Amino acid sequence: MAGVKEKTLRALRETKEEYLSGEVLSNLLGVSRTAVWKAVQALRQEGYDITSQARSGYRLNKIPDRLLPAEISWGLKTRFLGHHIHYYETMSSTNIRAKELARQGAGEGTLVVAEEQVEGRGRRGRTWHSPPGEGVLFSFILRPALQPTHAPQLTFMASVAVAKTLREDYNLPAGIKWPNDIFIRGRKVAGILTELSAEVDRINFVAMGIGVNVNTELASFSPFLRERVTSLRVEKGHSLARVPLLQRLLLSLEEEYTALLEGGFAPLRRRWLELNLVLGKRVRIISPERSFTGTAVNVDEYGALLVQEEGAGLRRVLAGDVSLREGG
Ligand code: BTN
């Protein structure tokens, strides 16, 4: 249920840069003028720029550049993804929080968003660095009726959704580097972390985390990362509004997820093949067991990468990293 604050925001938004008197607002919402004033104060605290004039009332001038639930919900076209939002100014990791919420019974589609992560996580115990307020960092809960062995298909699903959004809505040449990296012109712009709670034969929940470098300048990354990563700002030459990006990502993720559950892996795999950056390339595989060089030739329904090792046979790689640089 929307409270006075949410209803005030909606009314101010709908009047589009015009003044709305305190009296009209209080009649519209069925609350006292003091309650309206308090709601306006609360909105200002969140960063909304609202002017008040003695005779004219209130006017919304500018919405803050924050991933506030009210902003994400406004105009969100999804059926279920992002309908329950947990927003944090600072959080250890949105994946950690999503897993806690899932354990407490939070439903499919629950979204966790943070402006800043102090323990942002990447795959294989790595950290994910993103300066506060500059990226789109989010996790959501899924409860798919999939076999746990097929869970890597969800990473394929998310990679396709992210790459498609960047290509179709932002006109950027984004591609997928197996298993979970989104690259633009040879540099990583987004990463996906799929975490699973499962029994032998069923998935309890999946916490899927996505981090996109949006408005970060290259200088803000460490010298090591500076040569390897990029951001949408760097690629487009200007900063981008993060809320519409998140809304588009959520819609695309929901579409791909629904298509996977209804249509199986084969159609998703075809879309993935069109977007992938590794098949047919000479690659260096760095995996927990061993590292080797070969040619990436295929992916199977378990998400494994099939690599023709040089001077040896076909190898099936389920966990590991692909280096295109060192592959030559
Ligand atoms: C990777 O590239 O290894 C995966 C990076 C995933 C980063 C995102 S940011 C939001 C979510 N919360 C985390 O702690 N990690 C994911």
XYZ file of N, CA and C and ligand atoms in Angstrom, residues 93-95 117 119-123 126 128 137-139 180-181 188 191-193 209-211, ligand 1:
85
model
N 26.799 -6.598 0.313
C 26.685 -7.108 -1.053
C 25.198 -7.394 -1.279
N 24.675 -6.961 -2.400
C 23.241 -7.206 -2.654
C 22.967 -8.708 -2.749
N 23.964 -9.496 -3.160
C 23.757 -10.948 -3.211
C 23.609 -11.535 -1.805
N 28.362 -0.934 -2.484
C 28.609 -2.213 -1.804
C 29.993 -2.154 -1.175
N 31.265 -4.921 0.276
C 31.843 -6.266 0.080
C 31.352 -6.845 -1.235
N 31.286 -6.010 -2.280
C 30.791 -6.474 -3.574
C 31.570 -7.706 -4.025
N 30.853 -8.722 -4.463
C 31.495 -10.002 -4.782
C 31.442 -10.326 -6.255
N 32.517 -10.918 -6.718
C 32.532 -11.442 -8.072
C 32.599 -12.956 -8.001
N 32.752 -13.589 -9.145
C 32.873 -15.041 -9.169
C 34.177 -15.464 -8.515
N 36.243 -13.359 -5.938
C 36.826 -12.051 -6.268
C 35.944 -10.922 -5.757
N 34.088 -7.111 -6.309
C 33.519 -6.302 -7.390
C 33.572 -4.861 -6.938
N 23.878 -1.794 -9.375
C 24.245 -2.995 -8.622
C 22.970 -3.586 -8.052
N 22.631 -4.780 -8.486
C 21.373 -5.347 -7.992
C 21.410 -6.868 -7.984
N 20.531 -7.424 -7.158
C 20.367 -8.878 -7.097
C 18.883 -9.158 -7.025
N 30.224 -15.448 -17.750
C 29.315 -14.466 -17.133
C 29.741 -13.015 -17.325
N 30.617 -12.758 -18.261
C 31.092 -11.378 -18.416
C 30.479 -10.721 -19.645
N 35.569 -5.301 -20.007
C 34.405 -5.761 -19.249
C 33.568 -4.581 -18.754
N 29.166 -7.726 -14.930
C 29.403 -9.103 -14.490
C 28.156 -9.666 -13.819
N 28.085 -10.969 -13.817
C 26.910 -11.657 -13.280
C 27.370 -12.705 -12.277
N 26.721 -12.741 -11.133
C 27.065 -13.729 -10.108
C 25.806 -14.523 -9.768
N 23.027 -11.867 -9.066
C 23.521 -10.503 -8.894
C 24.148 -9.979 -10.167
N 23.852 -8.735 -10.471
C 24.388 -8.121 -11.681
C 24.979 -6.759 -11.328
N 26.158 -6.523 -11.815
C 26.786 -5.220 -11.626
C 27.147 -4.649 -12.988
C 31.894 -11.253 -11.789
O 32.160 -10.579 -12.777
O 32.706 -12.049 -11.300
C 30.535 -11.095 -11.166
C 30.301 -9.715 -10.630
C 28.930 -9.537 -10.033
C 28.796 -8.210 -9.329
C 27.398 -7.965 -8.838
S 27.185 -6.343 -8.206
C 25.634 -6.762 -7.555
C 25.769 -8.164 -6.971
N 26.263 -8.113 -5.621
C 27.487 -8.630 -5.509
O 28.140 -8.673 -4.458
N 27.904 -9.086 -6.703
C 26.903 -8.882 -7.732
